[in-house]
mmCIF file of C-alpha atoms in Angstrom:
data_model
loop_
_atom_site.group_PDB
_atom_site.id
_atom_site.type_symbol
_atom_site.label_atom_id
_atom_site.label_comp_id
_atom_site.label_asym_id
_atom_site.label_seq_id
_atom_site.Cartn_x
_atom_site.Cartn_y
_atom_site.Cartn_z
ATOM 1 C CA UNK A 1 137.967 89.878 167.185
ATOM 2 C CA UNK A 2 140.034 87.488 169.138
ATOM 3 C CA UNK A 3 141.933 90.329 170.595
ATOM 4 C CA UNK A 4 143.840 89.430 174.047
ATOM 5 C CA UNK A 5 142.951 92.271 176.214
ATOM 6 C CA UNK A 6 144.614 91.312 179.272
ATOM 7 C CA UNK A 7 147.515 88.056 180.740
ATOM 8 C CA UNK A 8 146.905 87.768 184.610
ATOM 9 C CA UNK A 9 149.448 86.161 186.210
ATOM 10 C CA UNK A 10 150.225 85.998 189.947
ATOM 11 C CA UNK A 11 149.855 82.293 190.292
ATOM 12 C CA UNK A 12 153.084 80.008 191.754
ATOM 13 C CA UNK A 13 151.747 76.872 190.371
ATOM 14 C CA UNK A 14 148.833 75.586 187.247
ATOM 15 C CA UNK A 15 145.167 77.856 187.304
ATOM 16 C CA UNK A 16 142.604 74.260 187.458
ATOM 17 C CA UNK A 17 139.288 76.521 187.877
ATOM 18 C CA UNK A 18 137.814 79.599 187.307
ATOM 19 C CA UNK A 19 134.528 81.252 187.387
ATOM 20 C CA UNK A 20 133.399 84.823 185.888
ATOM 21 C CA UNK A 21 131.380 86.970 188.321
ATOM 22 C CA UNK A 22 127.477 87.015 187.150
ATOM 23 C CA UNK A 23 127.328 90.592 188.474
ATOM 24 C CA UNK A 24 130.328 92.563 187.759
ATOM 25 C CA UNK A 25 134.088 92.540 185.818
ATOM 26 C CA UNK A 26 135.595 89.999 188.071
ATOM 27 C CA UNK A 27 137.361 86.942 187.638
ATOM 28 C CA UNK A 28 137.904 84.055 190.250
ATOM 29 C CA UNK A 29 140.935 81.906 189.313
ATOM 30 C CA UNK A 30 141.316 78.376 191.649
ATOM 31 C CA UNK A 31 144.947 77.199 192.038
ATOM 32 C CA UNK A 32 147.162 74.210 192.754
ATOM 33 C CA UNK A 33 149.020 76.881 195.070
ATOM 34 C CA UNK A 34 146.393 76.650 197.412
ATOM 35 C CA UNK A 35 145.028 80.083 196.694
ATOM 36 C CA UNK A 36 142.120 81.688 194.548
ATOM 37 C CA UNK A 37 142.402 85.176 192.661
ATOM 38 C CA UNK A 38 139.705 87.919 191.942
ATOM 39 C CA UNK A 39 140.837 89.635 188.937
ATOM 40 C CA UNK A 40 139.167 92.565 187.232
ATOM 41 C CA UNK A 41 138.515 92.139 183.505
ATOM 42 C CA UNK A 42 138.933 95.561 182.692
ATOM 43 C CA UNK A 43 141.812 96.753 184.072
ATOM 44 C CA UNK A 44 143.531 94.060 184.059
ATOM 45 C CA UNK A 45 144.524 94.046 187.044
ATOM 46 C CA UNK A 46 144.584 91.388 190.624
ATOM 47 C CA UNK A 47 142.151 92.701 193.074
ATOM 48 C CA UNK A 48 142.641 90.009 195.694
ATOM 49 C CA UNK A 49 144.095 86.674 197.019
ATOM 50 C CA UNK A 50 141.533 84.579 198.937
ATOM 51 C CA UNK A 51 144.148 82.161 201.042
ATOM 52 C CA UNK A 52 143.182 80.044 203.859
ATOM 53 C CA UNK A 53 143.356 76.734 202.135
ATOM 54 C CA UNK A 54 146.268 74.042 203.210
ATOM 55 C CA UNK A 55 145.755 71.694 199.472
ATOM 56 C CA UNK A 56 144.818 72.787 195.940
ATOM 57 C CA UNK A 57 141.901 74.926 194.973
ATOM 58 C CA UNK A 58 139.977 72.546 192.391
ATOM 59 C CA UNK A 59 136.745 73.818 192.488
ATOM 60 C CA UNK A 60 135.131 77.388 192.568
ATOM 61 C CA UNK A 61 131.828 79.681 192.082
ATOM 62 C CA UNK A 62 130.663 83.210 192.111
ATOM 63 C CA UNK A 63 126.865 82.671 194.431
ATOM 64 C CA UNK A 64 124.193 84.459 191.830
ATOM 65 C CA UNK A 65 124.236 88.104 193.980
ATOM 66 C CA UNK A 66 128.504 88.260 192.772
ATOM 67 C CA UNK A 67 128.815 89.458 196.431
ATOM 68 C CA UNK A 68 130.292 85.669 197.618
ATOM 69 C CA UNK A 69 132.374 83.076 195.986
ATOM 70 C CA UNK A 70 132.809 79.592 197.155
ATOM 71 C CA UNK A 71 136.295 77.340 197.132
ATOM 72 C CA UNK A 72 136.733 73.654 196.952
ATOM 73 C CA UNK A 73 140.030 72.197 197.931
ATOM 74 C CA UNK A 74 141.510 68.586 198.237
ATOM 75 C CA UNK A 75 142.315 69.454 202.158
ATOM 76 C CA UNK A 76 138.883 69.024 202.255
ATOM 77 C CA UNK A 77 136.809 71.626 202.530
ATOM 78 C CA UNK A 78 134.916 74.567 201.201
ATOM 79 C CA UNK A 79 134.720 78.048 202.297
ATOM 80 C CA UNK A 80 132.619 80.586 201.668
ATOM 81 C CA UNK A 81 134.174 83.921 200.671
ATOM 82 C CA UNK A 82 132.776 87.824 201.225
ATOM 83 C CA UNK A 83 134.094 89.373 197.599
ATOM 84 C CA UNK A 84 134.230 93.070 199.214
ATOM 85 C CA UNK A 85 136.214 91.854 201.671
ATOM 86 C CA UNK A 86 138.599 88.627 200.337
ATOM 87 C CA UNK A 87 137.971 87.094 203.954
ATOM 88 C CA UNK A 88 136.355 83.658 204.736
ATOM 89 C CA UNK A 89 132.589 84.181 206.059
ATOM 90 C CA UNK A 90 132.880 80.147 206.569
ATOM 91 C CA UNK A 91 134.376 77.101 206.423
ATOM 92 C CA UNK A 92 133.582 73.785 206.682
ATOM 93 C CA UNK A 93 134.886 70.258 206.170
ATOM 94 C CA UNK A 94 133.665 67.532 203.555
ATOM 95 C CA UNK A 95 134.303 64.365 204.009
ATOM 96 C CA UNK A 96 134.594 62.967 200.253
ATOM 97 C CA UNK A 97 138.224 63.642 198.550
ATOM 98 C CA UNK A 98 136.735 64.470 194.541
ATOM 99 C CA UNK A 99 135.139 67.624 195.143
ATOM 100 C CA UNK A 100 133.618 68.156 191.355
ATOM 101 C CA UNK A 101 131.463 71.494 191.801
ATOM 102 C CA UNK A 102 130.809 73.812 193.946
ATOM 103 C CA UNK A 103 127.696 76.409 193.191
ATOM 104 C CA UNK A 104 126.295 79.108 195.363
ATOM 105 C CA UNK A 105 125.930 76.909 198.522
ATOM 106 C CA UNK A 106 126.162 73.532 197.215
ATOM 107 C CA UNK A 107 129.079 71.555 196.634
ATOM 108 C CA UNK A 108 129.085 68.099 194.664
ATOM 109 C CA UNK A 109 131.396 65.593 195.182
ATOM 110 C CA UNK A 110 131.938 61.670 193.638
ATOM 111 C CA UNK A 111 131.273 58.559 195.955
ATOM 112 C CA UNK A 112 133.307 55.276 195.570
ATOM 113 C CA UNK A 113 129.409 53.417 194.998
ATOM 114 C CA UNK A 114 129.779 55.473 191.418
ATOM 115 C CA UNK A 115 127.262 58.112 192.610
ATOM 116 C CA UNK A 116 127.473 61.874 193.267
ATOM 117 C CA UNK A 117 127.161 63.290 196.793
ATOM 118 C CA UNK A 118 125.206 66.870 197.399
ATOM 119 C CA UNK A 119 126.371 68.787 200.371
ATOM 120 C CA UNK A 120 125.270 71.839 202.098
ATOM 121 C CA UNK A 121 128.714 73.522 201.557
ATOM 122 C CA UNK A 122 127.780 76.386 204.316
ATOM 123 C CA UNK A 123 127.233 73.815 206.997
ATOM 124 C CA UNK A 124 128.793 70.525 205.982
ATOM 125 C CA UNK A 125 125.692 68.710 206.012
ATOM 126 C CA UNK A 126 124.964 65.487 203.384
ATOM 127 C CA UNK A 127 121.758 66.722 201.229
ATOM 128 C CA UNK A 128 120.981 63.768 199.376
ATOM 129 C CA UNK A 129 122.940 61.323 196.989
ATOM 130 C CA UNK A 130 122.894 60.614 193.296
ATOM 131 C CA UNK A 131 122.868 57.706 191.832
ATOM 132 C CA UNK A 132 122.301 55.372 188.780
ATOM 133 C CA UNK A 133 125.354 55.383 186.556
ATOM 134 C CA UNK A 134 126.873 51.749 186.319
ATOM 135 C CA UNK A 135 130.303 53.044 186.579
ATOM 136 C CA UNK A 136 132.756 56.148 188.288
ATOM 137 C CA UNK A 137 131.669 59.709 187.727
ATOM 138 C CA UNK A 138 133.814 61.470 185.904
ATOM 139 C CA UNK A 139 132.400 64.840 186.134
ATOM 140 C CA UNK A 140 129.810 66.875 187.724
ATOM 141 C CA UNK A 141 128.297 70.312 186.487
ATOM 142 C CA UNK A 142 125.102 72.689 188.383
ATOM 143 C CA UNK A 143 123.368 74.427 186.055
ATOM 144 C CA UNK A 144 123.516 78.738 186.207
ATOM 145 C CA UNK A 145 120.384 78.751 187.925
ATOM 146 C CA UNK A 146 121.214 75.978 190.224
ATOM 147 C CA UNK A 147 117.981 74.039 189.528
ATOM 148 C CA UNK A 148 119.617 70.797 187.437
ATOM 149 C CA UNK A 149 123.096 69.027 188.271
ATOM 150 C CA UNK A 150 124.203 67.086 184.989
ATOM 151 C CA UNK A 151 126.893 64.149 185.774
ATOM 152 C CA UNK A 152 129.256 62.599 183.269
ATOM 153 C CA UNK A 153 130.057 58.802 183.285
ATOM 154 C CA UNK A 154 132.571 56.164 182.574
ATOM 155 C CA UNK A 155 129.900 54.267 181.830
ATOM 156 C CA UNK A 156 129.208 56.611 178.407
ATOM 157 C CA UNK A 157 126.160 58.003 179.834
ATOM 158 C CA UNK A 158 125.359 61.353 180.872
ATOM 159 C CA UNK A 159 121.905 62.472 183.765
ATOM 160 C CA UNK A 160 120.447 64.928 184.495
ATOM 161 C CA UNK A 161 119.330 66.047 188.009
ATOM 162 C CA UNK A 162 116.935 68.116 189.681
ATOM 163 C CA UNK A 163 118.539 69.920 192.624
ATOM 164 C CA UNK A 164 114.788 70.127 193.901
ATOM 165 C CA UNK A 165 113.623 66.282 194.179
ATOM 166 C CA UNK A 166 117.212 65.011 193.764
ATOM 167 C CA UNK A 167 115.748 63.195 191.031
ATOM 168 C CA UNK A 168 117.278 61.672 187.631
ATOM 169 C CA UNK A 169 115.033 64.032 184.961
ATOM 170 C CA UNK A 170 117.239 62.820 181.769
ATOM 171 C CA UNK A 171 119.390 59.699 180.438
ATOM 172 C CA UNK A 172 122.248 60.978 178.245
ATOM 173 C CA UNK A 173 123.160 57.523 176.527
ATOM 174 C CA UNK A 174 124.465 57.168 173.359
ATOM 175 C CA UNK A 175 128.484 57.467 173.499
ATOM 176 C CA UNK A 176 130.193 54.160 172.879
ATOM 177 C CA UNK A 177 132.936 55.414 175.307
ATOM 178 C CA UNK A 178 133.268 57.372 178.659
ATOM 179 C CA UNK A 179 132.140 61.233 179.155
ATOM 180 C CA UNK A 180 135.047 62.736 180.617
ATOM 181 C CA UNK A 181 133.386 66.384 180.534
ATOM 182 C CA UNK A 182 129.756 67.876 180.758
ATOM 183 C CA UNK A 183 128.489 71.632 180.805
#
């Protein structure tokens, strides 16, 4: 219908994220105040305010149980959140400054070399990198399942990852310009 059903605001500064809980009503809204949200979609209504980080919130995810959602920040580093609770269950520090995604435990994040870096986002600890685009990474996407990660190029090309054998499974190539987005 195209009905609005509800406005949440609460937020001191722009909303750059957000990520709808796979198991129940809630919304997760990533800030540049340094704070996410959890919103319920049916009433309308704030149910919590996850702080703890000292830069923006640029990157967030519901893991697929709803029960934990994960924060990216440019301070940074990534911290795992208990949804019941709104308090950190960990935290950790990643070393790269262009945190893209962050899914269930992973976090992605760009590399000056023009790859993609894979991190353990519980622990902090490198996974693997991906490479092969001929220029910057623009953007970086996990699937729902969190079995492919697709990356977006300035060199017009798009790949396709398996988060299994780290492996390129798919050239995108066919733009004559940069992707600036994938999904």
């Amino acid at each position: 219908t195209g009905k609005c059903y509800h406005t949440f605001r609460g937020h001191s500064a722009e909303i750059v994220c957000l990520s709808f809980n796979p198991q129940s009503t809630l919304l997760a809204t990533g800030s540049m105040d340094t704070t996410a949200k959890l919103w319920d979609l049916e009433k309308g209504e704030e149910v919590a305010t996850l702080s703890g980080h000292s830069a923006e919130i640029i990157a967030l995810s519901f893991n697929t149980t709803g029960d934990r959602i994960i924060t990216g920040s440019f301070d940074h580093t990534v911290a795992v959140w208990d949804v019941g609770t709104g308090r950190a269950s960990t935290s950790c520090f990643i070393s790269q400054l262009d945190l893209y995604e962050v899914n269930q435990s992973k976090a992605a994040t760009q590399c000056p070399c023009w790859s993609v870096q894979l991190w353990n986002a519980v622990t902090g600890t490198h996974i693997a990198t991906l490479a092969g685009h001929r220029k910057e990474v623009l953007d970086v996407c996990f699937d729902y399942a969190g079995q492919r990660i697709a990356t977006a190029s300035a060199d017009g090309s798009a790949r396709v990852y398996s988060a299994e054998t780290k492996q390129c499974i798919a050239k995108l190539e066919g733009h004559e310009d940069e992707i600036s987005k994938v999904s």
